[in-house]
Coordinates of C-alpha atoms (C1' of nucleotides) in Angstrom, one line a residue:
Chain M
M37 CA 0.0 0.0 0.0
R38 CA 1.3 3.5 -0.9
I39 CA 0.5 6.4 1.4
L40 CA 1.0 10.1 1.0
L41 CA 1.7 11.9 4.3
V42 CA 1.1 15.7 4.2
E43 CA 2.4 17.2 7.5
D44 CA 4.7 20.1 8.3
D45 CA 5.6 19.1 11.9
G46 CA 9.0 17.3 11.7
L47 CA 8.6 15.3 14.9
L48 CA 5.1 14.0 14.3
G49 CA 5.7 13.5 10.6
A50 CA 8.7 11.3 11.3
A51 CA 6.9 9.3 13.9
V52 CA 3.9 8.7 11.6
R53 CA 6.2 7.8 8.6
D54 CA 8.2 5.3 10.7
S55 CA 5.2 3.7 12.2
I56 CA 3.5 3.2 8.8
A57 CA 6.7 2.0 7.2
A58 CA 7.1 -0.5 10.0
E59 CA 3.9 -2.1 8.8
G60 CA 5.3 -2.5 5.4
H61 CA 3.7 0.4 3.6
A62 CA 5.4 2.9 1.3
V63 CA 5.3 6.5 2.5
D64 CA 5.9 9.7 0.7
W65 CA 6.2 12.6 3.1
A66 CA 5.3 16.1 1.8
R67 CA 5.9 19.0 4.1
R68 CA 3.9 21.5 2.1
L69 CA 0.9 21.6 -0.2
G70 CA 3.1 22.3 -3.1
E71 CA 5.1 19.2 -2.5
A72 CA 1.9 17.2 -2.0
E73 CA 0.6 18.3 -5.5
E74 CA 3.9 17.2 -7.0
C75 CA 3.7 13.8 -5.4
R76 CA 0.1 13.4 -6.5
A77 CA 1.1 14.2 -10.1
V78 CA 3.8 11.6 -10.0
A79 CA 2.3 8.7 -8.1
R80 CA -1.0 7.1 -7.2
Y81 CA -1.8 6.6 -3.5
N82 CA -4.1 4.3 -1.6
V83 CA -4.5 6.7 1.3
I84 CA -3.7 10.3 2.0
L85 CA -3.0 11.5 5.5
L86 CA -3.6 15.3 5.5
D87 CA -2.7 17.9 8.0
L88 CA -5.0 21.0 7.8
M89 CA -2.6 23.7 8.8
L90 CA 0.2 24.0 6.4
P91 CA 2.7 26.8 5.7
D92 CA 1.5 27.4 2.1
G93 CA -2.2 26.9 2.4
R94 CA -5.1 25.1 3.9
G95 CA -5.3 21.4 3.7
L96 CA -9.1 21.6 3.1
D97 CA -8.5 23.4 -0.2
F98 CA -6.2 20.6 -1.3
L99 CA -8.8 18.1 -0.4
K100 CA -11.5 19.9 -2.3
R101 CA -9.3 20.2 -5.4
L102 CA -8.6 16.5 -5.1
R103 CA -12.3 15.6 -5.0
L104 CA -13.2 18.1 -7.8
A105 CA -10.6 16.4 -9.9
G106 CA -12.5 13.2 -9.4
E107 CA -10.0 11.5 -7.1
T108 CA -11.7 9.0 -4.8
M109 CA -8.9 7.6 -2.7
P110 CA -9.5 7.7 1.1
V111 CA -8.3 10.8 2.9
I112 CA -7.7 10.9 6.7
I113 CA -7.4 14.3 8.2
L114 CA -4.8 14.8 11.0
T115 CA -5.0 18.0 12.9
A116 CA -4.9 19.7 16.3
R117 CA -8.2 21.4 15.7
D118 CA -10.9 19.6 17.5
Q119 CA -13.8 22.0 16.9
V120 CA -16.8 20.0 15.9
S121 CA -17.5 22.5 13.0
D122 CA -14.0 21.8 11.7
R123 CA -14.5 18.1 11.7
I124 CA -17.8 18.5 9.9
A125 CA -16.2 20.7 7.3
G126 CA -13.5 18.1 6.8
L127 CA -15.9 15.2 6.3
N128 CA -18.2 17.2 4.1
A129 CA -15.2 18.3 1.9
G130 CA -14.8 14.6 1.2
A131 CA -12.6 13.3 4.0
D132 CA -13.1 9.7 5.1
D133 CA -11.9 10.0 8.6
Y134 CA -10.6 12.5 11.1
L135 CA -7.9 12.1 13.8
V136 CA -7.3 14.7 16.5
K137 CA -3.8 15.3 17.6
P138 CA -2.3 13.9 19.7
F139 CA -3.4 10.5 18.5
D140 CA -2.1 7.0 19.2
L141 CA -0.1 5.5 16.3
S142 CA -1.8 2.2 16.6
E143 CA -5.2 3.9 16.3
L144 CA -4.0 5.6 13.1
S145 CA -3.1 2.2 11.6
A146 CA -6.4 0.8 12.7
R147 CA -8.2 3.7 10.9
I148 CA -6.1 3.3 7.8
G149 CA -7.2 -0.3 7.8
A150 CA -10.9 0.6 8.2
V151 CA -10.8 3.2 5.6
T152 CA -9.0 1.1 2.9
R153 CA -11.2 -1.9 3.6
R154 CA -14.0 0.3 2.2
A155 CA -12.0 1.7 -0.6
A156 CA -12.4 -1.4 -2.8
G157 CA -15.7 -0.2 -4.3
Q158 CA -16.1 3.5 -4.3
A159 CA -18.8 5.8 -5.2
A160 CA -17.5 9.1 -6.4
P161 CA -18.5 12.0 -4.1
V162 CA -19.3 14.1 -7.1
V163 CA -21.7 12.6 -9.7
T164 CA -22.6 14.1 -13.0
F165 CA -25.7 13.3 -15.1
G166 CA -25.9 15.3 -18.2
D167 CA -26.2 18.9 -17.1
V168 CA -26.8 17.9 -13.5
T169 CA -24.0 17.8 -11.0
I170 CA -24.5 16.2 -7.6
Q171 CA -22.2 16.6 -4.6
L172 CA -23.5 13.9 -2.3
A173 CA -21.2 14.9 0.5
E174 CA -22.6 18.4 0.7
R175 CA -26.1 17.6 -0.4
A176 CA -25.7 20.2 -3.2
I177 CA -27.1 19.8 -6.6
T178 CA -26.9 22.0 -9.7
R179 CA -28.5 22.0 -13.1
S180 CA -26.5 23.7 -15.8
G181 CA -24.8 25.8 -13.1
K182 CA -27.9 26.8 -11.2
A183 CA -28.3 25.5 -7.7
L184 CA -31.4 23.3 -7.1
A185 CA -33.2 22.9 -3.8
L186 CA -34.3 19.4 -3.0
T187 CA -36.4 18.4 0.0
A188 CA -35.4 15.7 2.4
R189 CA -37.6 13.1 0.7
E190 CA -36.4 14.1 -2.7
W191 CA -32.8 13.6 -1.6
A192 CA -33.7 10.2 -0.2
V193 CA -35.3 9.1 -3.5
L194 CA -32.3 10.4 -5.5
E195 CA -29.9 8.7 -3.2
A196 CA -31.8 5.4 -3.6
L197 CA -31.5 5.8 -7.4
L198 CA -27.8 6.7 -7.2
G199 CA -27.1 3.7 -5.0
R200 CA -27.3 1.6 -8.2
P201 CA -25.5 3.7 -10.7
S202 CA -27.3 3.2 -14.1
G203 CA -29.1 0.2 -12.5
L204 CA -32.7 -0.5 -11.8
V205 CA -34.3 0.3 -8.5
S206 CA -37.7 -1.1 -7.7
K207 CA -40.4 1.0 -6.2
S208 CA -40.6 -1.2 -3.1
E209 CA -36.9 -0.9 -2.7
I210 CA -37.2 2.9 -2.6
E211 CA -40.1 2.6 -0.2
E212 CA -38.1 0.4 2.2
R213 CA -35.3 3.0 2.2
L214 CA -37.7 5.9 2.9
Y215 CA -39.9 4.4 5.6
D216 CA -39.2 2.5 8.8
L217 CA -40.9 -0.6 10.0
D218 CA -43.7 1.1 11.9
A219 CA -44.8 3.7 9.3
E220 CA -46.1 1.8 6.4
V221 CA -47.4 3.8 3.5
E222 CA -50.4 3.0 1.4
S223 CA -50.3 5.3 -1.6
N224 CA -48.4 6.4 -4.6
T225 CA -45.9 8.6 -2.7
I226 CA -42.9 7.3 -4.6
E227 CA -44.5 8.1 -7.9
V228 CA -45.2 11.6 -6.7
Y229 CA -41.5 12.1 -5.7
I230 CA -40.3 10.7 -8.9
A231 CA -42.5 13.2 -10.6
R232 CA -41.1 16.1 -8.5
L233 CA -37.5 15.0 -9.0
R234 CA -38.1 14.8 -12.8
K235 CA -39.4 18.3 -12.8
K236 CA -36.2 19.5 -11.1
I237 CA -33.5 17.5 -12.7
G238 CA -35.2 16.9 -16.1
H239 CA -37.8 14.4 -17.2
A240 CA -35.4 12.3 -19.3
R241 CA -33.0 11.7 -16.4
I242 CA -35.3 9.1 -14.8
V243 CA -36.9 6.4 -16.9
T244 CA -39.7 4.2 -15.8
E245 CA -39.6 0.5 -16.5
R246 CA -43.2 -0.7 -16.0
G247 CA -43.6 -3.3 -13.4
L248 CA -39.9 -3.2 -12.5
G249 CA -38.9 0.2 -11.2
Y250 CA -36.9 3.3 -12.1
R251 CA -33.5 3.9 -13.6
L252 CA -31.2 6.9 -13.7
V253 CA -29.7 7.7 -17.1
R254 CA -27.0 10.1 -18.0
Chain A
M211 CA -31.5 5.5 3.2
R212 CA -32.4 3.0 5.9
I213 CA -30.6 3.0 9.2
L214 CA -30.7 0.7 12.2
L215 CA -30.0 2.5 15.5
V216 CA -29.0 0.2 18.4
E217 CA -29.0 2.3 21.6
D218 CA -30.5 1.7 25.0
D219 CA -30.4 5.3 26.2
G220 CA -33.8 6.8 25.6
L221 CA -32.8 10.4 25.4
L222 CA -29.9 10.0 23.1
G223 CA -31.7 7.5 21.0
A224 CA -34.6 9.7 20.5
A225 CA -32.4 12.6 19.6
V226 CA -30.4 10.6 17.1
R227 CA -33.6 9.1 15.6
D228 CA -35.2 12.5 15.1
S229 CA -32.1 14.1 13.7
I230 CA -31.6 11.3 11.1
A231 CA -35.3 11.2 10.2
A232 CA -35.2 14.9 9.6
E233 CA -32.8 14.3 6.8
G234 CA -35.3 12.0 5.1
H235 CA -33.8 8.7 6.2
A236 CA -35.8 5.8 7.6
V237 CA -34.8 4.7 11.1
D238 CA -35.5 1.6 13.1
W239 CA -34.6 1.9 16.7
A240 CA -33.6 -1.2 18.7
R241 CA -33.0 -0.8 22.4
R242 CA -31.4 -4.2 22.9
L243 CA -29.4 -6.6 20.9
G244 CA -32.3 -9.0 20.7
E245 CA -34.4 -6.4 19.0
A246 CA -31.5 -5.5 16.7
E247 CA -31.3 -9.1 15.6
E248 CA -35.0 -9.2 14.8
C249 CA -34.8 -6.0 12.8
R250 CA -31.8 -7.3 10.9
A251 CA -33.8 -10.4 10.0
V252 CA -36.7 -8.4 8.6
A253 CA -35.1 -5.5 6.8
R254 CA -31.9 -4.6 5.0
Y255 CA -30.0 -1.6 6.2
N256 CA -27.6 0.8 4.6
V257 CA -26.0 1.8 7.9
I258 CA -26.0 0.5 11.4
L259 CA -25.4 2.8 14.4
L260 CA -24.2 0.6 17.3
D261 CA -23.9 1.4 21.0
L262 CA -21.4 -0.9 22.7
M263 CA -22.9 -1.2 26.2
L264 CA -26.3 -2.8 26.0
P265 CA -28.5 -4.4 28.6
D266 CA -28.4 -7.9 27.0
G267 CA -24.9 -8.1 25.7
R268 CA -21.9 -6.4 24.2
G269 CA -22.3 -4.5 20.9
L270 CA -18.9 -5.8 19.7
D271 CA -20.2 -9.3 19.7
F272 CA -23.2 -8.3 17.6
L273 CA -20.8 -6.6 15.2
K274 CA -18.6 -9.7 15.0
R275 CA -21.6 -11.9 14.3
L276 CA -22.6 -9.5 11.6
R277 CA -19.3 -9.7 9.9
L278 CA -19.1 -13.5 10.3
A279 CA -22.4 -13.8 8.6
G280 CA -20.9 -12.0 5.6
E281 CA -22.7 -8.7 6.1
T282 CA -20.8 -5.8 4.6
M283 CA -22.9 -2.8 5.4
P284 CA -21.2 0.1 7.2
V285 CA -21.3 0.1 11.0
I286 CA -20.6 3.2 13.1
I287 CA -20.0 2.7 16.8
L288 CA -21.5 5.2 19.3
T289 CA -20.1 4.9 22.8
A290 CA -19.0 6.6 25.9
R291 CA -15.8 4.7 26.0
D292 CA -12.9 6.7 24.7
Q293 CA -10.1 4.5 25.5
V294 CA -7.8 4.2 22.5
S295 CA -7.7 0.4 22.9
D296 CA -11.5 0.3 22.7
R297 CA -11.5 2.3 19.5
I298 CA -8.9 0.0 18.0
A299 CA -10.9 -3.1 19.1
G300 CA -14.0 -1.6 17.5
L301 CA -12.4 -0.8 14.2
N302 CA -10.6 -4.2 14.1
A303 CA -13.9 -5.9 14.7
G304 CA -15.1 -4.5 11.4
A305 CA -16.5 -1.1 12.4
D306 CA -16.2 1.6 9.8
D307 CA -16.2 4.5 12.1
Y308 CA -16.3 5.5 15.8
L309 CA -18.0 8.4 17.6
V310 CA -17.4 9.1 21.2
K311 CA -20.3 10.4 23.3
P312 CA -21.2 13.1 23.6
F313 CA -21.1 13.9 19.9
D314 CA -22.6 16.5 17.8
L315 CA -25.6 15.4 15.7
S316 CA -24.4 17.2 12.6
E317 CA -21.1 15.4 12.9
L318 CA -23.0 12.1 13.1
S319 CA -24.8 12.9 9.9
A320 CA -21.5 13.9 8.2
R321 CA -20.0 10.6 9.2
I322 CA -23.0 8.7 8.0
G323 CA -22.5 10.4 4.6
A324 CA -18.8 9.7 4.6
V325 CA -19.2 6.0 5.4
T326 CA -22.0 5.3 3.0
R327 CA -20.3 7.1 0.1
R328 CA -17.7 4.4 0.4
A329 CA -20.1 1.5 0.6
A330 CA -21.6 1.6 -2.8
G331 CA -20.6 -0.3 -5.8
Q332 CA -19.7 -4.0 -5.5
A333 CA -19.3 -5.9 -8.7
A334 CA -22.5 -7.4 -10.0
P335 CA -22.6 -10.8 -11.6
V336 CA -22.4 -10.6 -15.3
V337 CA -23.5 -13.3 -17.7
T338 CA -22.6 -13.3 -21.4
F339 CA -24.3 -15.2 -24.2
G340 CA -22.7 -14.6 -27.5
D341 CA -23.1 -10.8 -28.2
V342 CA -25.6 -10.5 -25.3
T343 CA -24.4 -9.3 -21.9
I344 CA -26.7 -9.6 -18.9
Q345 CA -26.4 -7.9 -15.6
L346 CA -29.0 -9.6 -13.5
A347 CA -28.7 -7.5 -10.4
E348 CA -29.1 -4.2 -12.3
R349 CA -31.6 -5.6 -14.7
A350 CA -29.5 -4.4 -17.6
I351 CA -29.0 -6.2 -20.8
T352 CA -27.1 -5.2 -24.0
R353 CA -26.8 -6.8 -27.4
S354 CA -23.6 -6.0 -29.2
G355 CA -23.2 -2.9 -27.0
K356 CA -26.7 -1.5 -27.4
A357 CA -29.0 -1.5 -24.4
L358 CA -32.2 -3.7 -24.7
A359 CA -35.4 -3.1 -22.9
L360 CA -37.1 -6.1 -21.5
T361 CA -40.4 -6.1 -19.8
A362 CA -41.1 -7.7 -16.4
R363 CA -42.4 -11.0 -17.9
E364 CA -39.6 -11.2 -20.4
W365 CA -37.1 -10.9 -17.5
A366 CA -38.9 -13.6 -15.6
V367 CA -38.7 -16.0 -18.6
L368 CA -35.0 -15.1 -19.2
E369 CA -34.2 -15.8 -15.5
A370 CA -36.0 -19.1 -15.7
L371 CA -33.8 -20.1 -18.6
L372 CA -30.7 -18.8 -16.9
G373 CA -31.5 -20.7 -13.8
R374 CA -30.4 -23.8 -15.6
P375 CA -27.3 -22.7 -17.5
S376 CA -27.3 -24.4 -20.9
G377 CA -29.8 -26.9 -19.6
L378 CA -33.3 -27.7 -20.5
V379 CA -36.3 -25.9 -19.0
S380 CA -39.7 -27.3 -19.6
K381 CA -42.6 -25.0 -20.5
S382 CA -44.5 -26.0 -17.4
E383 CA -41.5 -25.1 -15.3
I384 CA -41.4 -21.6 -16.7
E385 CA -45.1 -21.3 -16.2
E386 CA -44.8 -22.2 -12.5
R387 CA -42.2 -19.5 -12.1
L388 CA -44.3 -16.8 -13.8
Y389 CA -47.6 -17.4 -12.2
D390 CA -48.5 -18.2 -8.6
L391 CA -50.8 -21.0 -7.8
D392 CA -54.1 -19.1 -8.1
A393 CA -53.6 -17.5 -11.5
E394 CA -54.3 -20.3 -14.0
V395 CA -53.3 -19.6 -17.5
E396 CA -55.0 -21.3 -20.4
S397 CA -53.1 -20.3 -23.5
N398 CA -49.8 -20.3 -25.2
T399 CA -48.4 -17.4 -23.2
I400 CA -45.0 -18.9 -22.7
E401 CA -44.6 -19.5 -26.4
V402 CA -45.4 -15.8 -26.9
Y403 CA -42.8 -14.7 -24.5
I404 CA -40.2 -17.0 -25.9
A405 CA -40.9 -15.4 -29.3
R406 CA -40.6 -11.9 -27.9
L407 CA -37.4 -12.7 -26.2
R408 CA -36.0 -14.3 -29.4
K409 CA -36.8 -11.1 -31.3
K410 CA -34.7 -9.1 -28.8
I411 CA -31.8 -11.3 -28.0
G412 CA -31.5 -13.2 -31.3
H413 CA -33.5 -16.2 -32.5
A414 CA -30.6 -18.6 -32.3
R415 CA -30.1 -17.9 -28.6
I416 CA -33.1 -20.1 -27.6
V417 CA -33.6 -23.4 -29.1
T418 CA -36.8 -25.4 -28.9
E419 CA -36.8 -29.1 -28.1
R420 CA -40.2 -30.4 -29.1
G421 CA -42.2 -31.8 -26.3
L422 CA -39.5 -31.1 -23.8
G423 CA -38.9 -27.4 -23.4
Y424 CA -36.4 -24.7 -24.2
R425 CA -32.6 -24.3 -23.9
L426 CA -30.4 -21.3 -23.8
V427 CA -27.3 -21.6 -26.0
R428 CA -24.3 -19.3 -26.3
Chain N
dC19 C1' -51.8 31.6 20.1
dG20 C1' -52.6 32.2 15.2
dC21 C1' -50.5 32.7 10.9
dA22 C1' -47.4 32.0 7.0
dG23 C1' -44.5 29.1 4.4
dG24 C1' -43.0 24.9 3.5
dT25 C1' -43.2 19.8 3.1
dC26 C1' -45.4 15.3 3.1
dT27 C1' -49.2 12.4 1.9
dT28 C1' -53.4 11.3 -0.3
dC29 C1' -56.7 11.3 -3.9
dA30 C1' -58.8 11.3 -8.5
dG31 C1' -58.8 11.4 -13.3
dG32 C1' -56.4 10.4 -17.3
dT33 C1' -52.8 8.1 -20.2
dC34 C1' -50.3 4.5 -21.9
dG35 C1' -48.0 0.1 -22.6
dG36 C1' -47.5 -4.6 -20.9
dT37 C1' -50.0 -8.7 -20.9
dG38 C1' -52.8 -12.5 -22.2
dT39 C1' -55.5 -14.3 -25.9
dC40 C1' -56.5 -15.8 -30.4
dA41 C1' -56.1 -17.1 -35.2
dG42 C1' -53.7 -18.5 -38.9
dG43 C1' -49.3 -20.0 -40.4
dT44 C1' -45.1 -23.1 -40.0
dT45 C1' -42.4 -27.0 -38.6
dG46 C1' -41.1 -31.6 -37.6
dG47 C1' -42.0 -36.4 -36.5
dG48 C1' -44.3 -40.7 -37.4
Chain L
dC5 C1' -49.5 -37.0 -45.8
dC6 C1' -51.4 -35.8 -41.1
dC7 C1' -51.4 -34.2 -36.7
dA8 C1' -49.6 -32.1 -32.8
dA9 C1' -46.5 -28.9 -31.3
dC10 C1' -44.9 -24.5 -31.9
dC11 C1' -44.4 -19.7 -33.9
dT12 C1' -45.9 -15.0 -34.5
dG13 C1' -48.6 -10.7 -35.7
dA14 C1' -52.5 -8.4 -34.1
dC15 C1' -55.5 -6.5 -30.6
dA16 C1' -58.4 -5.3 -26.5
dC17 C1' -58.2 -4.8 -21.7
dC18 C1' -56.6 -3.6 -17.4
dG19 C1' -53.6 -2.1 -14.1
dA20 C1' -49.3 0.5 -13.5
dC21 C1' -48.0 5.0 -13.8
dC22 C1' -48.4 10.2 -14.1
dT23 C1' -49.7 14.6 -12.4
dG24 C1' -52.3 18.5 -10.6
dA25 C1' -54.6 19.8 -6.6
dA26 C1' -55.9 19.8 -2.0
dG27 C1' -55.8 18.4 2.8
dA28 C1' -52.6 17.1 6.8
dC29 C1' -48.7 18.2 9.2
dC30 C1' -44.7 20.6 10.8
dT31 C1' -41.9 24.7 12.1
dG32 C1' -40.5 29.3 12.9
dC33 C1' -42.2 33.9 13.9
dG34 C1' -44.7 37.8 15.3

DNA sequence: CGCAGGTCTTCAGGTCGGTGTCAGGTTGGG
DNA sequence: CCCAACCTGACACCGACCTGAAGACCTGCG
């Protein structure tokens, strides 16, 4: 496994590098964002460990650039900030995990394991369907540049459809995702939400297959 | 998205349930491991939120049973324990994330997002017959690259034929798969659907064996 | 508390296409 | 040649689906 460590603190950086190397992984250590960009251009990484406060810029911006470029590798943020709002911002920018300094090196390696176990099959945090761009992480969606406003239920239906990229999702499947065991629904609610979604993202984006379900098309 | 919350604390549980429901997700709330097992037997979940200290057992054991049973859905642990060794044990038992109480509800939802984004996209089984490619799970079928549209009944017949790869399937066998006991059919329906399937996937793909049944060939 | 603005769900009327049936043609075995 | 089994185009019906509208519900605000 190949890991990119972005960290300006010499002591902590060396400790992390050694600990990861001791587990048999390859580590490239960038001390500034500039270096990190160079590394990224040269090599592909399985995991990126990212400090947020760096001499030449904010780690979050690096992360956002990464995700906008379509990169999907797991990113674990390492930082002294432990404000909840910071952690949320990090996760919403597309980070996969968050460790607050000081952290235990064995916990770091456990988290690297957890995060890469998931990385086998990835859904891109940014999905594009025709003129519609969806940022799942931030619950933001635009159509030809203009922001759309989806309600909670509309998001839920959209997520259900996205869960099977270009695959078929049955109405009952959507229903199961929307409603818990107690609250059973006896109506055409799903059809209504499909109609509303179509009105917002374009009718052709969702095709009906009678008796089977719905399918997202690009 | 459908979420199973396993938490015995009434106050925290209610808060978590409401916060998640407000985002349009369906929540089933189990207060004990026994309930959690029941829920799991009945419904499929996209995420499980798991408290570790429960009246009738340890959450970690539940998690281990889950993973042993081959379940791969993301699990986020919620607990008051913040010992590093506990967190490592949780992650190594197959948890995908870990939140220490008290936690912010918006951070929880950010983490649910991060964890499910990773979870999508396992490879679906693909069957190929000549120039026809079939993705059973996604109900997608192409002939020499072009997508075909099959109706519900056509899929059912095709599945019946695929159920016995390159084997013989009798007409009555197909009939039994298509229609439940009550619905009696008195006509040549199966023949009609065989004809329709042939027109779409190529006549040579299905051969008739007089008096016996049909056979898929590649 | 009442109101406004929004969301969720239900309902009803209309459309449309899959489904099952039939009839006439074709094939293959005895 | 004859008959049974099978093929296939055509067609009417019914239920799945669509959609506008309106009632139920929630939430924040004055």
